[in-house]
Amino acid sequence: MGYQVLARKYRPQRFADVAGQDHVTVTLMNALTQGRIAHGYIFSGHRGIGKTTIARILAMALNCRNAIGSAQRATAEPCEVCDSCVEIRAGNAVDVIEIDAATNRGIDEIRELRDAARYRPARDKYKIYILDEAHQITDAAFNALLKTLEEPPDHIVFMMATTQPEDIPQTVRSRCQHFSFHAVKLVDILGELRGIAEREGVVADEAALALLAEAGDGSMRDALSIMDQAIASAPTEDGRPRLDASQIRELMGTVPNTVFEKILEAVDGNNSAEVITVANQLLDAGNSPAQLARQFVRYLRNCVIAKIAGIGADGSGLDGTATELLQISADEQRRTGRSAALFGEEELTRFLQVMLRTFDELGYRQEQRFHFELGLLKLVHLRRLLPVEEVLSQFPVGGGSGQVTPRTTGATSASAQPATVRAGAPVSSSAPAVTTAKPAFSPFEADRSRKRFEGDAIVSAPAKGEIPAPVKAEAAVVPKNVDPVRVTEAVVVEPEPVDEASVTTITAEILGTGAVPAAALEPEIPLVVESSNLQTSSPPSASAEEFQRVATEALMNAKSQGSAADAMADSEWKIEGGEIRVQTELSKIMLPMVVNPEADKIVRAALREAGAGALKLVLLPGTAAATEKKKPRAAKTGSAQAKAMEHPVVQQAQRLFNAEIRNVIDLRDND
C-alpha cells in the first residue's frame, strides 16, 4: 500500500497505547471485565487526543471473539488477531458502522439508522454505531433518536465523539455515559515523539522534539502531523533525516523565544529604541504581526505562570507544580523564569492584557505593523508607571487634630521637608518641619473614619468641639515642575479668637487612572500657600426664594431645559447648615433624568453669580407620602399664562374650586 502518515501509522490499537487518557481507558477496561456495558457513550474533548481511536478500540474489545481471561485474551484488551478485531482495525467490519455526522446530520439519515438498528448483527455480538462529530446532528434528528437511546435493543451500542458536547441536547446526554478527554500533557507527547523518531530512523535533538510537542498544543495528532511535515523538509545525514529547532521554527513560521526575552529586557531597561529595533527586524524578516503577537501572548502567559509558580532567574523552583502549570520544555521554563524575575506579578498581568488587546485588534486593522509596534511601546510606557496604591501609601495618614502636613509624592529629602501651614499666620519656606506618621499600605481604609468627601475636595473631619469649615478651592501655589500632582482644593478652618489650632489642609489630586508617572516621585518640593488668598466665606445675602428665582430663570433662558426649569420652580428651597436643600417633586429615578448634568451645571453657575458660592447644593427626590400643596408655577411677565392668571374669572375659579391652570392657548394676533 502507499505511504501512511505518522498519525495513521502509529494510531493506537490497544487501550494501553493511548497516551494521556488513563481515566478513560481504566474505566472502560473495568467495565468490560465486569460486564457493565452501556448502550450509549459520549466521548468529548480537544481535537486529536484519541476520541475516535478509543471508540474503535472499545468496538474491537466488545466484538472480540476471544473471551476475557482466556489464553488468547488475558485482559480486557482486544486480542487483535481474531477476524472481528482484524476487520474492525481495517475499517470494513459489517457490524461496526462509522458515520460522519457532519454530513449525515439530518432526520432522514437518523431514521434510516433507527430502522436498521432493529435488526440483529450479522455475525458479531454487538452492532455498534460510531457517530463522529456528533454535535453536528440537528435537534430534530436527535429527537428521532431519543426513543432508541432510551430503550435500545440488547445488541446496539452507540458511541458519539464530539468536540462540543454542550451542543448535544441534555436529553441525549442524560441517556449516555459521558467521558471527558484531557489534553495530552507535554511529557506524554514528547515520549511518543521520541519513540516514533527512533522507529522511523530520524535523528532529532531534544530541542526539536520539544518544539514539536509544544506546537501540538495538547493534541497528539497535531504534533505527529507537524513532525511528518518536518521530516519531509529536513536535510539528511548518512541517509537519515535530521531535525533541528531552527528548521522547525522556519517551517512553522515562528521565531525563537529568545527574541521575546530580549524585548522584555529592553522594556525593563526603559529602552523604547531597542524594542522598536527588534520589532523592525522581525517584521522585515517577513514574520506576520498577528503571528508574532500570538506567540508573544503565549510567552507572556508563561511568564505570569512562572512568576506565580516561583521559578527564579537561576532556574530554581522547577518542581512538579511548575511542570504541571507550564507545559513547555525545561529550557523554556528557565527562560520564562529569567523574564518573570524582571517584573512583578501585576506588571506581567498588565503586559499580558495589553498584548491580548493588541492581538484582538490586529484581526480587523489595516496597518497591522503599526498596531503591533504600538502595543510593544505600551509595555515600555506601563513600566514607567506606578500603582496608585503605592503612590497614595506615601501620604501621611496620622497626626493630631491641630495640624495636617501638605506634601507631594516622592522621596523625602533633608532639604525639602514639608511645612505646616496655619491660617492667619505668615508663611515662609523656613517653616518648622513636622514628623509624619508611618504611611499605611492602603490610605483609603486607614483614613476613612476621619475624612469625608465634599465634591472633588477631601475635607478633614473636625476635632471634637470644633465647627466644620466651609470649602474654598483657591489657595495653592504649586511649582511648575510638579506637573502630575497638582493642588486643587484648600480646606480652611475658620479661626476663632480662642483657638489657635486652625489649620489649612492641602490635598493633592492624583492624575490618571490607576497609576502616576514615576517622575512625580522625584525629589519632593514643598508647597507654598499664600495666606492672603485664604479668605473665609461670609453668609449669603440672598434668600432661598431669590436663589430659586435665579436658578429657574437661568434654566428657562437655556435651550432644551424647560423640564428642569419647571422642576426647580415647583420645588421647595431652604438654606440649612451651609447647604441649599432643594426638595423636588421628582422620584429618585426621574430626578437625574430631568435635572441632567447640563442643567445641574447651569444651576450651579447661576447660584455662584448670585452669591451662593459657599453653599452646597443638595437636590432631594420627592416621596410618595408627600401631601403638601403643589406650589403654583411662576409665570413669565407678559406671557399668555401671566395674562390668564390676572383674569378675574380665572382667579374666581381658583378661589371657589381650587382650580389649577394646566394649558394656556394664546389666540392673540402675533402681528
XYZ file of C-alpha atoms in Angstrom:
671
model
C 0.000 0.000 0.000
C 1.010 3.647 -0.317
C 2.662 5.814 2.302
C 0.776 6.280 5.547
C 1.171 9.446 7.538
C 2.531 9.073 11.041
C -0.821 9.908 12.665
C -2.421 6.867 10.972
C 0.590 4.585 11.015
C 1.064 4.860 14.763
C -2.594 5.043 15.707
C -3.081 3.096 18.983
C -4.717 -0.334 18.695
C -4.898 -1.097 22.417
C -6.080 0.828 25.456
C -2.548 0.775 26.876
C -1.176 2.538 23.792
C -3.396 5.624 24.245
C -1.381 8.424 25.847
C -2.753 10.756 28.476
C -6.262 9.263 28.838
C -5.827 6.818 31.691
C -9.016 7.942 33.413
C -10.976 6.772 30.360
C -9.118 3.608 29.462
C -9.054 2.235 33.024
C -12.803 2.836 33.436
C -13.666 1.136 30.148
C -11.428 -1.873 30.833
C -13.029 -2.328 34.272
C -16.487 -2.097 32.697
C -15.547 -4.766 30.139
C -14.186 -7.051 32.843
C -17.323 -6.659 34.958
C -19.706 -6.912 32.016
C -21.146 -3.416 32.644
C -21.664 -2.425 29.030
C -23.645 0.759 28.457
C -25.783 1.221 25.381
C -24.570 4.790 24.764
C -21.227 6.569 25.167
C -20.216 10.185 24.557
C -16.510 10.915 24.107
C -15.756 14.645 24.204
C -12.599 16.720 24.276
C -9.880 18.516 22.345
C -9.105 17.581 18.742
C -6.604 14.826 18.067
C -6.486 13.314 21.563
C -7.956 9.870 20.864
C -11.758 10.047 20.988
C -12.450 8.124 17.791
C -9.444 5.890 18.421
C -10.789 4.752 21.789
C -14.230 4.247 20.233
C -12.696 1.826 17.718
C -10.662 0.033 20.394
C -13.820 -0.320 22.507
C -15.663 -1.722 19.480
C -12.865 -4.263 18.988
C -12.994 -5.216 22.674
C -16.796 -5.659 22.598
C -16.843 -7.828 19.481
C -13.612 -9.721 20.121
C -14.314 -13.458 19.709
C -11.946 -14.458 22.479
C -13.359 -14.275 25.981
C -11.681 -12.196 28.655
C -9.383 -14.378 30.744
C -8.697 -16.888 28.000
C -5.246 -17.817 26.771
C -5.579 -15.602 23.729
C -7.028 -12.692 25.738
C -5.903 -12.454 29.327
C -7.212 -8.893 29.939
C -9.976 -6.707 28.588
C -7.700 -5.591 25.762
C -8.755 -6.839 22.309
C -6.770 -9.820 21.061
C -6.074 -8.140 17.673
C -5.828 -11.499 15.918
C -9.409 -12.727 15.553
C -11.458 -11.939 12.450
C -13.567 -9.304 14.196
C -10.548 -7.394 15.502
C -8.813 -7.521 12.127
C -11.901 -6.316 10.242
C -12.621 -3.500 12.685
C -8.989 -2.339 12.537
C -9.174 -2.375 8.730
C -12.474 -0.435 8.804
C -14.572 -2.977 6.854
C -16.496 -4.702 9.660
C -20.157 -5.281 8.826
C -21.454 -4.780 12.355
C -19.386 -1.665 13.221
C -20.798 1.282 11.302
C -18.831 4.541 11.491
C -20.875 7.545 10.380
C -19.663 11.065 9.706
C -22.350 13.034 11.479
C -21.171 16.285 9.892
C -22.578 15.168 6.516
C -25.233 12.677 7.688
C -26.895 15.013 10.150
C -30.496 15.184 9.005
C -33.600 13.477 10.315
C -33.857 11.210 7.266
C -30.410 9.692 7.890
C -31.199 9.160 11.568
C -34.497 7.497 10.696
C -32.645 5.054 8.462
C -30.173 4.390 11.285
C -33.027 3.811 13.730
C -34.781 1.367 11.366
C -31.537 -0.557 10.734
C -30.838 -0.768 14.467
C -33.810 -3.097 14.977
C -32.048 -5.943 13.154
C -29.527 -8.079 14.969
C -25.822 -8.022 13.995
C -24.807 -10.192 11.075
C -22.030 -12.061 12.896
C -20.645 -10.299 15.945
C -22.116 -9.864 19.389
C -22.947 -6.153 19.100
C -23.993 -3.823 16.321
C -22.018 -0.674 17.050
C -22.647 2.801 15.635
C -19.775 5.330 15.922
C -21.034 8.878 15.241
C -18.079 11.216 14.656
C -18.651 14.972 15.146
C -21.959 14.169 16.788
C -22.682 17.783 17.730
C -23.428 18.464 14.030
C -26.617 16.389 14.182
C -29.751 18.533 14.114
C -32.144 18.767 17.045
C -34.894 17.084 15.071
C -32.588 14.169 14.258
C -31.604 13.849 17.929
C -35.258 13.809 18.895
C -35.856 10.983 16.419
C -33.060 9.032 18.135
C -34.267 9.603 21.698
C -36.574 6.604 21.968
C -33.927 4.259 20.599
C -31.372 5.606 23.061
C -33.769 5.281 25.990
C -34.909 1.715 25.251
C -32.388 0.244 22.809
C -32.205 -3.402 21.752
C -29.694 -5.524 23.657
C -27.385 -5.773 20.669
C -26.998 -1.997 19.994
C -24.216 0.269 21.300
C -23.979 3.942 20.301
C -20.664 5.826 20.546
C -20.641 9.569 19.866
C -17.393 11.547 19.522
C -17.583 15.347 19.677
C -15.512 18.425 20.389
C -18.562 20.407 21.541
C -20.592 18.309 23.987
C -22.642 21.323 25.048
C -24.306 21.300 21.608
C -25.719 17.826 22.214
C -29.181 18.072 23.814
C -29.331 17.319 27.510
C -31.969 14.674 26.878
C -29.406 12.729 24.814
C -26.543 13.268 27.236
C -28.588 12.005 30.166
C -29.100 8.675 28.359
C -25.387 8.083 27.719
C -22.197 7.733 29.707
C -20.116 10.849 29.169
C -16.306 10.655 29.140
C -14.429 13.964 29.007
C -10.964 13.558 27.487
C -7.994 15.609 28.678
C -5.460 17.459 26.562
C -2.352 15.323 26.280
C 0.471 16.556 28.501
C 3.730 17.761 27.049
C 5.760 14.938 28.598
C 3.416 12.314 27.104
C 3.609 13.851 23.634
C 7.379 14.173 23.957
C 7.721 10.498 24.885
C 5.612 9.397 21.916
C 7.571 11.595 19.501
C 10.870 10.300 20.837
C 9.784 6.695 20.311
C 8.421 7.340 16.809
C 11.626 9.133 15.815
C 13.656 6.090 16.832
C 11.405 3.705 14.912
C 11.431 5.938 11.811
C 15.206 6.350 11.909
C 15.034 10.118 12.356
C 17.852 11.993 14.123
C 16.235 14.640 16.331
C 17.609 16.580 19.278
C 15.568 17.281 22.388
C 15.026 20.944 21.475
C 13.438 19.969 18.158
C 11.191 17.332 19.748
C 10.187 19.768 22.500
C 9.284 22.356 19.877
C 7.132 19.807 18.044
C 5.414 18.816 21.281
C 4.694 22.452 22.151
C 3.331 23.055 18.659
C 0.897 20.189 19.176
C -0.801 22.234 21.928
C -2.142 19.173 23.709
C -3.073 17.313 20.510
C -1.124 14.171 19.656
C -2.391 14.168 16.087
C -1.306 17.783 15.502
C 2.166 17.050 16.851
C 2.517 13.995 14.573
C 1.297 15.956 11.543
C 3.874 18.694 12.139
C 6.564 16.052 12.681
C 5.613 14.362 9.402
C 5.979 17.685 7.598
C 9.279 18.448 9.337
C 10.749 15.058 8.342
C 9.794 15.694 4.729
C 11.644 19.032 4.698
C 14.625 18.007 6.858
C 18.132 17.591 5.489
C 19.615 14.095 5.559
C 22.802 12.833 7.175
C 24.012 9.380 6.170
C 20.610 8.745 4.641
C 18.721 9.654 7.822
C 16.610 12.836 8.198
C 17.853 15.245 10.845
C 15.535 17.581 12.738
C 16.741 20.724 14.465
C 14.872 23.540 16.181
C 15.752 26.290 13.681
C 14.464 24.249 10.754
C 11.197 23.510 12.555
C 10.700 27.187 13.506
C 11.236 28.214 9.899
C 8.750 25.580 8.783
C 6.133 26.708 11.317
C 6.714 30.416 10.735
C 7.641 31.123 14.350
C 10.579 32.889 15.976
C 12.685 31.734 18.935
C 11.550 32.872 22.353
C 14.929 34.480 22.879
C 13.538 37.362 20.829
C 10.719 37.956 23.314
C 13.143 37.599 26.203
C 15.216 40.352 24.613
C 12.115 42.551 24.207
C 11.204 42.192 27.864
C 14.769 43.023 28.881
C 14.518 46.220 26.813
C 11.170 47.006 28.460
C 12.755 46.546 31.865
C 15.567 48.901 30.826
C 13.070 51.556 29.618
C 14.651 51.312 26.161
C 11.987 52.087 23.558
C 14.529 52.243 20.733
C 15.678 48.671 21.391
C 12.087 47.404 21.436
C 11.276 49.033 18.095
C 14.574 47.828 16.592
C 13.838 44.198 17.482
C 10.267 44.518 16.190
C 11.565 46.029 12.935
C 13.979 43.128 12.432
C 11.212 40.580 12.988
C 8.770 42.287 10.630
C 11.354 42.910 7.910
C 12.190 39.194 8.011
C 8.639 38.504 6.785
C 7.025 37.476 10.049
C 3.324 38.227 10.376
C 2.392 40.765 13.092
C -0.553 38.597 14.119
C 1.662 35.520 14.455
C 4.238 37.473 16.473
C 1.546 38.857 18.751
C 0.088 35.381 19.251
C 3.470 33.933 20.143
C 4.280 36.869 22.448
C 0.958 36.380 24.235
C 1.841 32.749 24.895
C 5.282 33.758 26.158
C 3.825 36.398 28.492
C 1.320 33.866 29.788
C 4.163 31.502 30.600
C 5.997 34.346 32.338
C 2.950 35.046 34.514
C 2.680 31.368 35.426
C 6.423 31.211 36.121
C 6.054 34.175 38.471
C 3.142 32.521 40.244
C 4.933 29.163 40.468
C 8.002 30.834 41.949
C 10.528 29.949 39.246
C 13.654 32.011 39.859
C 16.039 33.624 37.407
C 18.563 30.862 38.135
C 16.052 28.135 37.268
C 15.169 27.315 40.858
C 11.669 26.129 41.621
C 11.326 23.755 38.674
C 9.375 21.200 40.669
C 6.254 19.230 39.900
C 3.902 22.172 40.312
C 5.754 24.340 37.807
C 5.926 21.478 35.325
C 2.174 20.959 35.561
C 1.437 24.641 35.068
C 3.998 25.194 32.318
C 3.667 22.656 29.525
C 6.975 23.658 27.952
C 10.480 22.256 27.952
C 12.888 22.746 30.851
C 14.977 25.234 28.850
C 11.907 27.336 28.105
C 10.866 27.164 31.766
C 14.219 28.623 32.776
C 13.889 31.286 30.102
C 10.461 32.371 31.324
C 11.809 32.348 34.875
C 14.502 34.852 33.888
C 11.972 37.128 32.195
C 9.495 36.872 35.077
C 12.171 37.849 37.592
C 12.423 41.296 35.972
C 8.849 42.300 36.777
C 6.161 41.953 39.387
C 3.076 39.825 39.009
C 0.859 42.886 38.483
C 3.150 44.248 35.764
C 3.218 40.958 33.885
C -0.554 40.772 34.117
C -0.872 44.258 32.626
C 1.599 43.323 29.869
C -0.454 40.238 29.015
C -3.668 42.270 28.932
C -2.153 44.860 26.576
C -0.835 42.223 24.174
C -4.120 40.321 24.213
C -5.919 43.508 23.237
C -3.300 44.168 20.557
C -3.735 40.658 19.176
C -7.506 41.141 19.004
C -7.141 44.479 17.216
C -4.771 43.071 14.590
C -7.613 40.977 13.204
C -9.511 43.969 11.818
C -6.895 46.720 11.478
C -5.487 47.856 8.151
C -1.955 48.713 9.279
C -1.087 45.686 11.384
C 2.571 46.638 11.672
C 1.792 49.989 13.308
C -0.608 48.482 15.833
C 1.876 45.768 16.750
C 4.625 48.355 17.311
C 2.206 50.474 19.330
C 1.383 47.503 21.536
C 5.091 46.961 22.247
C 5.584 50.636 23.084
C 2.716 50.462 25.543
C 4.711 47.903 27.507
C 7.544 50.408 27.896
C 5.100 53.098 28.986
C 3.478 50.796 31.522
C 6.907 50.136 33.003
C 7.203 53.871 33.754
C 4.016 53.910 35.809
C 3.467 53.063 39.431
C 0.311 51.625 41.016
C -1.855 54.321 42.542
C -1.879 52.418 45.838
C 1.896 52.706 46.063
C 1.714 56.444 45.474
C -1.094 57.071 47.925
C 0.593 54.967 50.568
C 3.318 57.618 50.796
C 0.858 60.241 52.009
C 0.679 60.707 55.787
C -2.353 59.230 57.493
C -1.528 60.022 61.138
C -1.303 63.271 63.095
C -3.321 65.198 65.596
C -6.346 67.378 65.057
C -4.320 70.559 65.192
C -2.138 70.077 62.108
C -2.090 68.221 58.805
C 1.044 68.142 56.671
C 0.742 69.038 52.967
C 3.196 67.204 50.784
C 3.771 65.893 47.277
C 4.639 62.344 46.353
C 8.276 61.419 46.227
C 11.221 60.537 48.391
C 11.654 62.809 51.417
C 14.928 64.691 51.492
C 16.544 66.770 54.203
C 16.461 69.843 52.017
C 12.771 69.592 51.139
C 10.763 68.935 54.272
C 7.003 69.524 54.238
C 5.776 72.572 56.144
C 2.692 73.091 58.274
C 0.504 75.970 57.085
C -1.616 77.879 59.585
C -4.407 80.256 58.703
C -3.738 83.882 59.611
C -0.002 83.263 60.060
C 2.745 84.325 57.684
C 4.007 81.510 55.512
C 7.666 81.125 54.695
C 9.900 78.440 53.309
C 11.609 78.123 56.684
C 8.539 76.772 58.447
C 9.310 74.118 61.044
C 9.313 70.558 59.737
C 6.686 68.166 61.002
C 7.328 64.481 61.589
C 4.710 62.482 59.709
C 3.257 59.174 60.722
C 4.331 55.956 59.022
C 2.295 55.616 55.809
C -0.156 52.764 55.613
C -0.327 50.479 52.586
C -3.945 51.422 51.889
C -4.640 55.027 52.881
C -8.294 54.637 51.973
C -9.120 52.271 54.842
C -6.890 53.995 57.400
C -8.243 57.437 56.548
C -11.913 56.548 56.042
C -13.012 57.280 59.615
C -11.657 60.804 59.742
C -12.325 62.136 56.274
C -15.381 62.866 54.232
C -15.736 63.919 50.634
C -17.168 67.256 49.503
C -17.385 67.159 45.717
C -13.812 66.967 44.492
C -12.288 68.199 47.768
C -11.242 65.959 50.640
C -12.375 67.673 53.834
C -10.796 66.730 57.152
C -13.297 65.855 59.832
C -13.202 68.453 62.628
C -11.913 67.515 66.024
C -14.271 67.263 68.934
C -15.681 70.657 69.806
C -14.685 72.331 66.522
C -17.036 73.814 63.969
C -16.835 72.481 60.380
C -15.334 74.974 57.993
C -16.597 75.844 54.514
C -14.605 74.789 51.481
C -12.729 77.300 49.415
C -10.884 75.981 46.364
C -8.252 78.625 45.677
C -5.060 78.920 47.619
C -2.256 76.693 46.500
C 0.713 77.889 44.534
C 2.471 74.849 43.015
C 5.869 74.894 41.281
C 5.688 74.391 37.550
C 7.856 71.297 37.556
C 5.285 69.367 39.603
C 3.030 68.517 36.709
C 1.431 65.142 37.534
C 0.459 66.209 41.056
C -1.389 69.494 41.421
C -3.164 71.063 44.377
C -6.804 71.686 43.584
C -8.607 72.235 46.864
C -7.885 74.022 50.113
C -9.935 73.499 53.235
C -9.975 76.415 55.640
C -10.966 76.093 59.280
C -12.355 79.493 60.256
C -10.153 80.872 63.028
C -11.657 81.507 66.449
C -10.203 84.073 68.849
C -9.661 81.421 71.498
C -8.406 78.659 69.226
C -5.052 78.941 67.507
C -5.077 75.370 66.197
C -6.958 76.239 63.000
C -5.072 74.839 60.113
C -5.228 74.539 56.370
C -5.292 71.085 54.836
C -3.899 70.809 51.346
C -4.952 67.787 49.358
C -3.477 66.586 46.128
C -5.357 65.271 43.143
C -3.694 62.252 41.574
C -3.926 62.367 37.818
C -4.508 59.316 35.653
C -6.388 56.081 36.119
C -4.615 53.611 38.335
C -1.060 54.951 38.139
C 1.046 58.128 38.109
C 4.347 58.603 36.345
C 7.363 57.668 38.374
C 8.828 61.063 37.513
C 6.391 62.545 40.027
C 8.230 60.696 42.772
C 11.471 62.576 42.235
C 12.830 64.951 44.956
C 9.962 66.332 46.974
C 9.095 70.026 46.578
C 7.353 71.771 49.485
C 4.112 73.566 48.688
C 3.827 77.308 49.376
C 0.413 78.707 50.298
C -0.316 82.415 50.310
C -2.365 83.093 53.439
C -3.778 86.299 51.969
C -5.753 84.226 49.462
C -7.392 82.067 52.141
C -10.436 84.136 52.910
C -13.353 82.854 54.901
C -16.784 82.828 53.319
C -19.457 85.204 54.535
C -23.094 84.135 54.908
C -25.165 84.561 51.736
C -27.116 87.794 51.474
C -29.917 86.440 49.257
C -32.810 84.299 50.436
C -33.805 80.849 49.296
C -36.622 82.316 47.176
C -34.170 84.585 45.388
C -31.838 81.662 44.672
C -34.812 79.682 43.352
C -35.825 82.522 41.044
C -32.299 82.920 39.710
C -31.899 79.206 39.024
C -35.311 78.921 37.361
C -34.717 81.895 35.069
C -31.293 80.563 34.105
C -32.824 77.246 33.091
C -35.681 78.916 31.201
C -33.202 81.017 29.225
C -31.202 77.921 28.327
C -32.184 75.724 25.405
C -33.955 72.379 25.975
C -34.026 72.788 29.776
C -37.729 73.572 30.168
C -38.440 70.431 32.182
C -35.624 71.211 34.580
C -36.872 74.805 34.945
C -40.352 73.544 35.815
C -38.900 71.108 38.340
C -36.889 73.879 40.019
C -39.919 76.185 40.063
C -42.114 73.527 41.667
C -39.517 72.661 44.314
C -39.177 73.951 47.854
C -35.871 75.707 48.576
C -34.330 76.056 52.025
C -30.956 77.172 53.406
C -29.851 74.941 56.264
C -26.399 74.314 57.763
C -24.364 75.738 54.889
C -26.484 73.933 52.258
C -29.189 74.881 49.812
C -31.639 71.996 50.141
C -33.997 71.674 47.174
C -36.957 69.387 47.868
C -38.207 68.382 44.422
C -41.367 66.511 43.480
C -39.497 64.097 41.240
C -38.817 60.464 42.098
C -35.337 59.032 42.561
C -35.421 57.682 39.013
C -36.743 60.826 37.347
C -34.600 63.360 39.234
C -31.296 62.634 37.420
C -33.146 62.386 34.108
C -34.905 65.764 34.410
C -32.107 67.628 36.170
C -29.379 66.283 33.916
C -25.686 67.194 34.259
C -26.085 70.124 31.879
C -28.971 71.552 33.905
C -27.081 70.988 37.122
C -24.115 72.907 35.692
C -26.367 75.827 34.721
C -27.957 75.960 38.165
C -24.641 75.906 39.996
C -23.218 78.651 37.768
C -26.261 80.831 38.372
C -26.077 80.299 42.133
C -22.386 81.226 42.190
C -23.161 84.501 40.417
C -25.948 85.161 42.924
C -23.532 84.863 45.849
C -24.156 81.278 46.924
C -20.656 80.003 46.181
C -20.017 78.954 49.777
C -23.227 76.912 49.976
C -23.597 73.341 48.864
C -26.491 72.496 46.545
C -28.390 69.367 47.567
C -31.215 68.017 45.372
C -33.682 65.786 47.228
C -36.175 63.485 45.465
C -39.844 63.640 46.386
C -41.624 60.978 48.429
C -44.859 59.150 47.724
C -46.287 60.293 51.058
C -45.807 63.962 50.322
C -49.132 65.739 50.771
C -48.052 69.329 50.594
C -49.929 71.555 48.224
C -48.232 71.982 44.878
C -46.673 75.385 44.636
C -48.029 77.475 41.716
C -45.533 77.911 38.969
C -44.173 81.376 38.424
C -45.218 82.789 35.103
C -43.031 84.885 32.905
C -44.033 88.556 32.906
C -46.071 89.457 29.830
C -46.674 85.857 28.822
C -50.062 84.352 27.972
C -50.029 82.398 31.212
C -49.423 85.594 33.228
C -52.338 87.301 31.469
C -54.562 84.328 32.211
C -53.575 84.370 35.866
C -54.597 88.055 36.098
C -58.067 87.473 34.611
C -60.812 87.866 37.263
C -62.785 84.828 36.040
C -59.710 82.628 36.398
C -58.975 83.999 39.841
C -62.566 83.398 40.915
C -62.412 79.787 39.650
C -59.200 79.200 41.549
C -60.698 80.576 44.715
C -64.013 78.648 44.514
C -62.886 75.320 43.049
C -59.189 75.239 43.940
C -58.538 75.043 40.195
C -55.183 74.698 38.517
C -54.142 76.112 35.144
C -52.673 73.338 33.033
C -52.612 74.701 29.473
C -52.942 78.239 28.136
C -53.594 78.829 24.415
C -52.634 82.274 23.164
C -55.176 83.369 20.495
C -53.811 86.862 20.160
C -52.611 88.064 16.784
C -48.885 87.615 16.538
C -48.629 90.774 14.466
